[in-house]
Short mmCIF file of C-alpha atoms and ligand atoms in Angstrom, two decimals:
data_model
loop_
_atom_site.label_atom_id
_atom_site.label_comp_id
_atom_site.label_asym_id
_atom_site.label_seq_id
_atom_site.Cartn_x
_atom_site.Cartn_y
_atom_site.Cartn_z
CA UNK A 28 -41.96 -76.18 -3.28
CA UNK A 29 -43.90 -79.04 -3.22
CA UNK A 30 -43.60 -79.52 0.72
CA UNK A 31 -45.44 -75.61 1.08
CA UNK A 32 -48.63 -76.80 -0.40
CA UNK A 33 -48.65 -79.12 2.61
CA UNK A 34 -49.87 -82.69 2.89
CA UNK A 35 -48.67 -85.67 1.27
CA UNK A 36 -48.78 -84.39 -2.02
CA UNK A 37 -45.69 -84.39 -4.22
CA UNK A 38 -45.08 -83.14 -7.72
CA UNK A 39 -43.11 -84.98 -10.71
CA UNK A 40 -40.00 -82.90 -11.44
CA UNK A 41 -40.31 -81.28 -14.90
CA UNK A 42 -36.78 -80.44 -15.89
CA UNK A 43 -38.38 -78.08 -18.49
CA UNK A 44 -39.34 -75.93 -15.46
CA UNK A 45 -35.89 -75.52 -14.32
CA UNK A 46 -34.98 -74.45 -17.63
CA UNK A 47 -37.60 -72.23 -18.28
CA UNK A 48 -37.12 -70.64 -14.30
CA UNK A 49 -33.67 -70.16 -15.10
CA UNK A 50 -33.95 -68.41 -18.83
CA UNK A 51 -36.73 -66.32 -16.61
CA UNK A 52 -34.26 -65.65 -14.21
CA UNK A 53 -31.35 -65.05 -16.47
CA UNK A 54 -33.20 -62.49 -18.50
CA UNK A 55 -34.52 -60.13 -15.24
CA UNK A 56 -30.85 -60.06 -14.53
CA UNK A 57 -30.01 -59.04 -18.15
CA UNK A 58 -33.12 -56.70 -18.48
CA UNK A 59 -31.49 -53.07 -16.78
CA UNK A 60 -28.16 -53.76 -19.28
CA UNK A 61 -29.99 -54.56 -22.15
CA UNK A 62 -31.96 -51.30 -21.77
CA UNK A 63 -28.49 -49.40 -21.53
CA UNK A 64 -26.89 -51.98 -24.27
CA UNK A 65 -29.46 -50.63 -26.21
CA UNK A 66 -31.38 -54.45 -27.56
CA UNK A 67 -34.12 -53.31 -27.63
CA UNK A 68 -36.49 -51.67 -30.62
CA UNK A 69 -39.90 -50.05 -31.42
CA UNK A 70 -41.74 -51.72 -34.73
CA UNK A 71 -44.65 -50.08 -35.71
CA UNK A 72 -48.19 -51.33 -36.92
CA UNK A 73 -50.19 -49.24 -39.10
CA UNK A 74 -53.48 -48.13 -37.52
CA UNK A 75 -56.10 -47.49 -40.23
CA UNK A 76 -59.33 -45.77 -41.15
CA UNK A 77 -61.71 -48.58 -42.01
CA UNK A 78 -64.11 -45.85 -43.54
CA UNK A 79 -61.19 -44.69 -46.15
CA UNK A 80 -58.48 -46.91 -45.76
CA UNK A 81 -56.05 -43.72 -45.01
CA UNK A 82 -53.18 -44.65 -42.36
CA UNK A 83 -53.84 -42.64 -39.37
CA UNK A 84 -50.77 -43.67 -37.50
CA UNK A 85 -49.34 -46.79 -35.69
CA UNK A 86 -49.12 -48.14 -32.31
CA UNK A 87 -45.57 -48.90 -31.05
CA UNK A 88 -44.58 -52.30 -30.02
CA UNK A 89 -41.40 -53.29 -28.20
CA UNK A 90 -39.13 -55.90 -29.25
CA UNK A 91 -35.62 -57.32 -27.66
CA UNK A 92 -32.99 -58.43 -29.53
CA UNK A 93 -30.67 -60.55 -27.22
CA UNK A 94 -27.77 -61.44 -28.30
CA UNK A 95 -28.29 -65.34 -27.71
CA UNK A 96 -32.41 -65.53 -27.66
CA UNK A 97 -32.58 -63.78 -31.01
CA UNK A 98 -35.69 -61.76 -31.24
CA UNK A 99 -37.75 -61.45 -27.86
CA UNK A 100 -41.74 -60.43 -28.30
CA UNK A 101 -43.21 -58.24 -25.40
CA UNK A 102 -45.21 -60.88 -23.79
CA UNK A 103 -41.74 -62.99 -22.96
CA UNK A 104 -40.19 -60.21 -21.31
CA UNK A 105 -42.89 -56.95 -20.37
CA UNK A 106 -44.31 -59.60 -17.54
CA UNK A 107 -40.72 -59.62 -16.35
CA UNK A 108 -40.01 -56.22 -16.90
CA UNK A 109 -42.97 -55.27 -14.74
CA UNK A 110 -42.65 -57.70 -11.70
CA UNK A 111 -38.84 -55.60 -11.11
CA UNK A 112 -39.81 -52.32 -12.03
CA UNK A 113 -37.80 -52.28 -15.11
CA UNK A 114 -41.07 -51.60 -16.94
CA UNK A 115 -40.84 -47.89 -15.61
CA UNK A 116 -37.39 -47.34 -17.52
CA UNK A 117 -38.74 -49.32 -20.79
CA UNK A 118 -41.60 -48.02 -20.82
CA UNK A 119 -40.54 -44.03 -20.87
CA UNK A 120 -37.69 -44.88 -23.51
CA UNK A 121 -40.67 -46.75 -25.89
CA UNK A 122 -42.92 -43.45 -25.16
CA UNK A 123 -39.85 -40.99 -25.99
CA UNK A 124 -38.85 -43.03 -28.88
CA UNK A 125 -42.11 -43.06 -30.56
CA UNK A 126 -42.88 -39.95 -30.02
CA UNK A 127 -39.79 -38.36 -31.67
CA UNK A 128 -40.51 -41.18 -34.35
CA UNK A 129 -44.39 -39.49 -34.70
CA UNK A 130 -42.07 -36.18 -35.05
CA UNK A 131 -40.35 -37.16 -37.48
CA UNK A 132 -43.77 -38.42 -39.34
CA UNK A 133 -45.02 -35.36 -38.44
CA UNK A 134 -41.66 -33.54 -40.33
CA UNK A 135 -42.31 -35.82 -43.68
CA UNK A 136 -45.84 -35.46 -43.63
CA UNK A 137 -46.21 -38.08 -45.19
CA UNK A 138 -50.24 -38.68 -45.18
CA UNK A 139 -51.67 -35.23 -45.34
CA UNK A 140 -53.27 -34.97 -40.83
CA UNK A 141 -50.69 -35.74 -38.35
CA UNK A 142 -50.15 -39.28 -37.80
CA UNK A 143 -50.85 -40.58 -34.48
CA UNK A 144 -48.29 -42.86 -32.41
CA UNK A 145 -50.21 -45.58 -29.73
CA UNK A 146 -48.22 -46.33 -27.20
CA UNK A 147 -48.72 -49.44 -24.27
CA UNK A 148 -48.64 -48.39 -20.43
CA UNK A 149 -48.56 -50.37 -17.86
CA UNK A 150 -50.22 -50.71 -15.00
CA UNK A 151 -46.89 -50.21 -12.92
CA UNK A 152 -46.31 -47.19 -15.01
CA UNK A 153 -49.85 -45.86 -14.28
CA UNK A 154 -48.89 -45.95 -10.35
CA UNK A 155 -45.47 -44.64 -10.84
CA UNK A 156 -45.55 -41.26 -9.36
CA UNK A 157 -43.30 -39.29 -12.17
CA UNK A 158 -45.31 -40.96 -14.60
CA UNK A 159 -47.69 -37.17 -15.61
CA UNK A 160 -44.12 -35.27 -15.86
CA UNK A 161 -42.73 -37.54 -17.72
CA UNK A 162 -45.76 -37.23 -20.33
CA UNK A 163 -45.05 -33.79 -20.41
CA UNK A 164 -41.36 -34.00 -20.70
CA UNK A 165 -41.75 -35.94 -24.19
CA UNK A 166 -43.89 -33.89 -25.34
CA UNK A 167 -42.20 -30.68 -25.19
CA UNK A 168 -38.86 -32.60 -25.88
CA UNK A 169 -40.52 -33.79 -28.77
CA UNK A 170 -42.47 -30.92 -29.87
CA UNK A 171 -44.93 -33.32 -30.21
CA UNK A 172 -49.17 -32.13 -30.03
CA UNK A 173 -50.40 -33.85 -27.93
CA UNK A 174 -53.58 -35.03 -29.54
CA UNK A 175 -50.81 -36.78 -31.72
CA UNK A 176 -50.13 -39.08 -28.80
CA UNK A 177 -52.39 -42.40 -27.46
CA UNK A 178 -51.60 -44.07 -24.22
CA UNK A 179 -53.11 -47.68 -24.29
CA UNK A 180 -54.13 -48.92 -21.17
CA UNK A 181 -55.70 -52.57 -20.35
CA UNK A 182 -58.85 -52.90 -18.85
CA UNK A 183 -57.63 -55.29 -15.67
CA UNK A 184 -55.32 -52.28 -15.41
CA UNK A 185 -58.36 -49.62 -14.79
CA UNK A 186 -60.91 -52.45 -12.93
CA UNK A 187 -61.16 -51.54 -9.27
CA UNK A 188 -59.20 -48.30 -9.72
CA UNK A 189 -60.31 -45.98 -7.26
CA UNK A 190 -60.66 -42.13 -8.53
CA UNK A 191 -57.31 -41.34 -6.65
CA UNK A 192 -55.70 -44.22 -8.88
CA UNK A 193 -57.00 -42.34 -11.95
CA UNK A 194 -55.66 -38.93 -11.31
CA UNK A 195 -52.70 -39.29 -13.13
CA UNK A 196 -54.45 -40.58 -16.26
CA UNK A 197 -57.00 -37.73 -15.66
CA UNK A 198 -54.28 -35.44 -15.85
CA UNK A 199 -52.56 -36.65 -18.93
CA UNK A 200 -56.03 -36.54 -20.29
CA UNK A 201 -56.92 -33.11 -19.78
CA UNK A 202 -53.57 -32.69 -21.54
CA UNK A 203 -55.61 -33.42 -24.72
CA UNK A 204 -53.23 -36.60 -25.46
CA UNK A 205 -55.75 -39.84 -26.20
CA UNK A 206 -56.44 -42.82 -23.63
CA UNK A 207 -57.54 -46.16 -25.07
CA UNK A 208 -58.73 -49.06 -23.55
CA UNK A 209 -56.56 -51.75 -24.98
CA UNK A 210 -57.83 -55.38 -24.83
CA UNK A 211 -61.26 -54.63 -24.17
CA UNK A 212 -63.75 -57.58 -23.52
CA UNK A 213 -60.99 -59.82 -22.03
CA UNK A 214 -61.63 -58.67 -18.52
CA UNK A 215 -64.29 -58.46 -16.36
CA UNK A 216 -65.29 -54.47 -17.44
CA UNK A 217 -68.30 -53.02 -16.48
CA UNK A 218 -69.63 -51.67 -19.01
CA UNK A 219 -70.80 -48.39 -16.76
CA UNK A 220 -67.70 -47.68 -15.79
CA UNK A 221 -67.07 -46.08 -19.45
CA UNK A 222 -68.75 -43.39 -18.46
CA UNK A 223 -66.13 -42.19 -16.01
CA UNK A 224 -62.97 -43.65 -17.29
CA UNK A 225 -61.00 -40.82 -18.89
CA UNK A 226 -60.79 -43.00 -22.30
CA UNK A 227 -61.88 -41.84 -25.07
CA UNK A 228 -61.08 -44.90 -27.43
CA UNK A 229 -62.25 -48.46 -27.10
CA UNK A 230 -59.83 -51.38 -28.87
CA UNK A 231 -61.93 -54.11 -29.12
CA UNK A 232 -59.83 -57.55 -28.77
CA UNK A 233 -59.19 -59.38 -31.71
CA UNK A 234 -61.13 -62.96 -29.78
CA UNK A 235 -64.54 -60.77 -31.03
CA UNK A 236 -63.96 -60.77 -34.83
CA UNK A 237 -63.03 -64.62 -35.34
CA UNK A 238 -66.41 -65.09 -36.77
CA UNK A 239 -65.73 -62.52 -39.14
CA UNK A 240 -63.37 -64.18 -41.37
CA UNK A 241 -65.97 -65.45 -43.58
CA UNK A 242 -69.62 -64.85 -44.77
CA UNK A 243 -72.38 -65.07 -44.15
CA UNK A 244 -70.28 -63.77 -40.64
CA UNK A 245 -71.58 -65.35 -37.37
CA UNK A 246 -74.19 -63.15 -36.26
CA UNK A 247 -73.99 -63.71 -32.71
CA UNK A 248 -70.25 -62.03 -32.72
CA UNK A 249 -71.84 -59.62 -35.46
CA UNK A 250 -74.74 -58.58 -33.00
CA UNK A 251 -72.62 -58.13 -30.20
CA UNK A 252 -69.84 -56.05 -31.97
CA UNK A 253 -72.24 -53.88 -33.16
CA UNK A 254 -73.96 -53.40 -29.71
CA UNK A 255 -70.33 -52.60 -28.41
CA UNK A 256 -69.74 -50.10 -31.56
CA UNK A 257 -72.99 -48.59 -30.44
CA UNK A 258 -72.82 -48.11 -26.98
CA UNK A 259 -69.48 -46.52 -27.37
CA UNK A 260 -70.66 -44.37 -29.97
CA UNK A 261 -73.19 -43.20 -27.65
CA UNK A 262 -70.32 -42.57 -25.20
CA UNK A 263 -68.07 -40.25 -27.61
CA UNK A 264 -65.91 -43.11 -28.04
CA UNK A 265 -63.98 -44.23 -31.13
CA UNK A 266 -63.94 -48.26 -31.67
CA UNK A 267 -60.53 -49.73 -33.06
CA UNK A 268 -60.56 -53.48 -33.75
CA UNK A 269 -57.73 -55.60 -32.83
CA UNK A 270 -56.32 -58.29 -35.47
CA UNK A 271 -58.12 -57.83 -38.24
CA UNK A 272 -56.74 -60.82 -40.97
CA UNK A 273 -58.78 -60.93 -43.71
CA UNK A 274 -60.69 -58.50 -46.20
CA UNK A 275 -63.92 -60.51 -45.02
CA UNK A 276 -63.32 -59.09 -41.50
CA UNK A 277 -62.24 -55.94 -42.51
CA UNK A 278 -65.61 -55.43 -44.51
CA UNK A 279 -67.89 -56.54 -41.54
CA UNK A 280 -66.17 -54.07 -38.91
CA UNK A 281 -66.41 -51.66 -41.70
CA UNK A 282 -70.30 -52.05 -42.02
CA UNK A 283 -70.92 -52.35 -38.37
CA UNK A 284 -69.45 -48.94 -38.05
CA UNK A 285 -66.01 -49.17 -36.37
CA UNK A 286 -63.77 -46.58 -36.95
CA UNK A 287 -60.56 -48.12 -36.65
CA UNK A 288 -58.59 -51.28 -37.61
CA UNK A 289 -55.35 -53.02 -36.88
CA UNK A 290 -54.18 -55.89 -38.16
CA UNK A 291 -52.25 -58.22 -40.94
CA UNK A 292 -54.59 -57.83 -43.26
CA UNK A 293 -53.21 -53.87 -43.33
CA UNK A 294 -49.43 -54.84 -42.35
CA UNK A 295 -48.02 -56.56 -39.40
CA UNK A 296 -45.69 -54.94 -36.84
CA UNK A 297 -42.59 -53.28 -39.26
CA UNK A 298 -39.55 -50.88 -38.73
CA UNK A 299 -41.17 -47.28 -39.42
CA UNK A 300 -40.29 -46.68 -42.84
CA UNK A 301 -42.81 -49.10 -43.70
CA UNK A 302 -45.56 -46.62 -43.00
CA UNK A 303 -44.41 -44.34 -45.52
CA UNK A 304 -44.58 -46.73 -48.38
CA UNK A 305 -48.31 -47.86 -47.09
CA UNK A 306 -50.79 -45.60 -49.20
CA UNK A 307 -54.49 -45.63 -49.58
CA UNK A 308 -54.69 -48.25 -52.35
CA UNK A 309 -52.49 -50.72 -50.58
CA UNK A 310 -54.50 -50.32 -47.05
CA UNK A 311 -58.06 -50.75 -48.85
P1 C2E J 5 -51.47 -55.29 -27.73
O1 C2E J 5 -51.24 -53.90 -27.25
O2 C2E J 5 -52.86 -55.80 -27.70
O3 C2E J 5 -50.83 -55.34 -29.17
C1 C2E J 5 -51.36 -56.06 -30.21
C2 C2E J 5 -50.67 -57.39 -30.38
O4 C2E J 5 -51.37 -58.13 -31.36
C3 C2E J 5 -49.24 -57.27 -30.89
O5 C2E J 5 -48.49 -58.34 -30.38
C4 C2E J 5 -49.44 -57.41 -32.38
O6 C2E J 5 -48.27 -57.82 -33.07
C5 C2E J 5 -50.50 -58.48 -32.42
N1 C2E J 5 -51.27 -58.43 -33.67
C6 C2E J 5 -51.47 -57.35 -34.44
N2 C2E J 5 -52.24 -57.64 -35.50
C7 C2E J 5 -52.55 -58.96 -35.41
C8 C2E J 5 -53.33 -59.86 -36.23
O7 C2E J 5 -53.91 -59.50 -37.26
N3 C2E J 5 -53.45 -61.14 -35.80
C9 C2E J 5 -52.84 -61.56 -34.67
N4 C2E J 5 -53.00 -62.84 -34.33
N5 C2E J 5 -52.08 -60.75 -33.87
C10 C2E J 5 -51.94 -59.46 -34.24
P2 C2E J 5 -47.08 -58.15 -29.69
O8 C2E J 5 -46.27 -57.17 -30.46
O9 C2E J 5 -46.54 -59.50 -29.44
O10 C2E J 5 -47.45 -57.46 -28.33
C11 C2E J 5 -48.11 -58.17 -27.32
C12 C2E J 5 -48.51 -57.27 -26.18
O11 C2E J 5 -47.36 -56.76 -25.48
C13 C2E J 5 -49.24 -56.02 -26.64
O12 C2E J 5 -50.59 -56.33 -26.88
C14 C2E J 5 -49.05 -55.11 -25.44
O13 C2E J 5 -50.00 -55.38 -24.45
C15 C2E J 5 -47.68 -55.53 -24.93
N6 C2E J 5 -46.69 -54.52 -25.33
C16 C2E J 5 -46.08 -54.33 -26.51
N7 C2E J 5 -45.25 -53.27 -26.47
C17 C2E J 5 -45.33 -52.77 -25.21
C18 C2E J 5 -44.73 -51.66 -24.53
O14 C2E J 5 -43.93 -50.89 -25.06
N8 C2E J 5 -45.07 -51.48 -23.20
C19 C2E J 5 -45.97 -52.29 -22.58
N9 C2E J 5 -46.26 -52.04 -21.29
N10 C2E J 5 -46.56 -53.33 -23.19
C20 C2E J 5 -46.25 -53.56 -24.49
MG1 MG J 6 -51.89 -52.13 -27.34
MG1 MG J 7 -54.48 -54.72 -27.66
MG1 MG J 8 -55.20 -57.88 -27.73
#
């Protein structure tokens, strides 16, 4: 590997890297039978009105539990996942499992409005070509409306995407189910190009609220959040925040008028019968 980059240039073998390129490896392989082996699971995060408190809903995060690794997080296997296409399986069993799981919510009614269920796309997903069918296929399967549902979708996913790249996400749109722009203000966005993304909810990234954790809160970040919050506002656009940890944060967002918050301070990532023991008191 060394002798591609040409010259005389030679790297010191890291035997860490051959360990790490063969777990890499290993788990590809083991990706298609863990799907069917059924490792992996959906834990839920509560997703929470920052004007009342109330739980609105969750967004759905993936997990695998290999039998020797223990418990996998997305970002050690969803880069693998999407570099063989294995994403495009995954991903439609995490949409169809939390959207019968948002049924079920929907059955107990167990907050009073419908709870909505956030679920991540990918940008292989987003090119996939059944990707609009199979949208529709979970929802009637599930029964479930589909202002119930949220796709998130990063920005780096959406940057450069030409209007025939968008169609699909147009379409799923028009559908009345909910696109967010996950991650936002880690990429390179341009700022106009909210006003023709189909997206109609902005997460900010939790990097913008680390000088929120105490007060008086840096005003820089407070300035800036609230120029977001407004510009989105002027957009239609609801603001979630991302990784909200402390009360002190939580307060801040709340006065600079975001709508939305995520984040351990409200509950971290949890099997779904968590949600129903959350109530107002405990999320406020
Ligand atoms: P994300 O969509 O931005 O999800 C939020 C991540 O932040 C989650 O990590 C969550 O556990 C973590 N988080 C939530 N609250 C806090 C907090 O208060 N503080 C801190 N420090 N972190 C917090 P997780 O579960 O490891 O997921 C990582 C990423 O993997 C997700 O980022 C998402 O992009 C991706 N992902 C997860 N599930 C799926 C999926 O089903 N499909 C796809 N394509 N991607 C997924
Ligand atoms: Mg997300
Ligand atoms: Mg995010
Ligand atoms: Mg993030």
């Amino acid at each position: 590997r060394a002798k591609e980059r040409g010259g005389n240039r030679y790297e010191v073998a890291d035997p860490d890297a051959d360990a790490r390129a063969i777990t890499r490896h290993g788990l590809t392989n083991q990706l298609p039978s863990a799907l069917r082996h059924g490792e992996f699971f959906v834990e839920y995060q509560p997703l929470i009105g920052l004007e009342d408190g109330a739980v609105l809903g969750a967004e759905a995060l993936v997990r695998w539990l290999h039998p020797v690794h223990g418990v996998l997080g997305p970002d050690q296997f969803i880069p693998l996942a999407e570099s063989t296409g294995q994403i495009v399986p995954l991903g439609r069993w995490v949409l169809q499992q939390a959207a019968q799981q948002a049924r079920d919510w929907h059955d107990l009614q167990f907050t009073g409005p419908a709870p909505r269920i956030n679920v991540n796309l990918s940008p292989v997903q987003l090119s996939h070509p059944d990707l609009v069918a199979e949208v529709v296929a979970v929802l009637e399967e599930t029964r479930l409306q589909p202002s119930a549902l949220c796709l998130e979708v990063t920005e780096s996913a959406l940057i450069g995407a030409d209007e025939d790249a968008l169609k699909p996400l147009r379409r799923i749109a028009d559908l009345g189910v909910a696109i967010a722009l996950d991650d936002f203000g880690t990429g390179y966005s341009n700022l106009s190009s909210l006003r023709w993304l189909p997206v109609s909810v902005l997460k900010l990234d939790r990097s913008f609220t680390r000088g929120m954790r105490q007060h008086p809160a840096d005003p820089v970040e407070m300035k800036i959040v609230e120029g977001i919050v407004s510009l989105a506002h002027t957009l239609n656009l609801t603001v979630t925040v991302e990784g909200v940890e402390t009360r002190t944060q939580a307060e801040h967002l709340r006065a600079l008028g975001c709508d939305t918050a995520q984040g351990w301070y409200y509950g971290k990532a949890g099997p779904a019968d968590q949600l129903h023991t959350l109530t107002l008191a405990d999320a406020s």
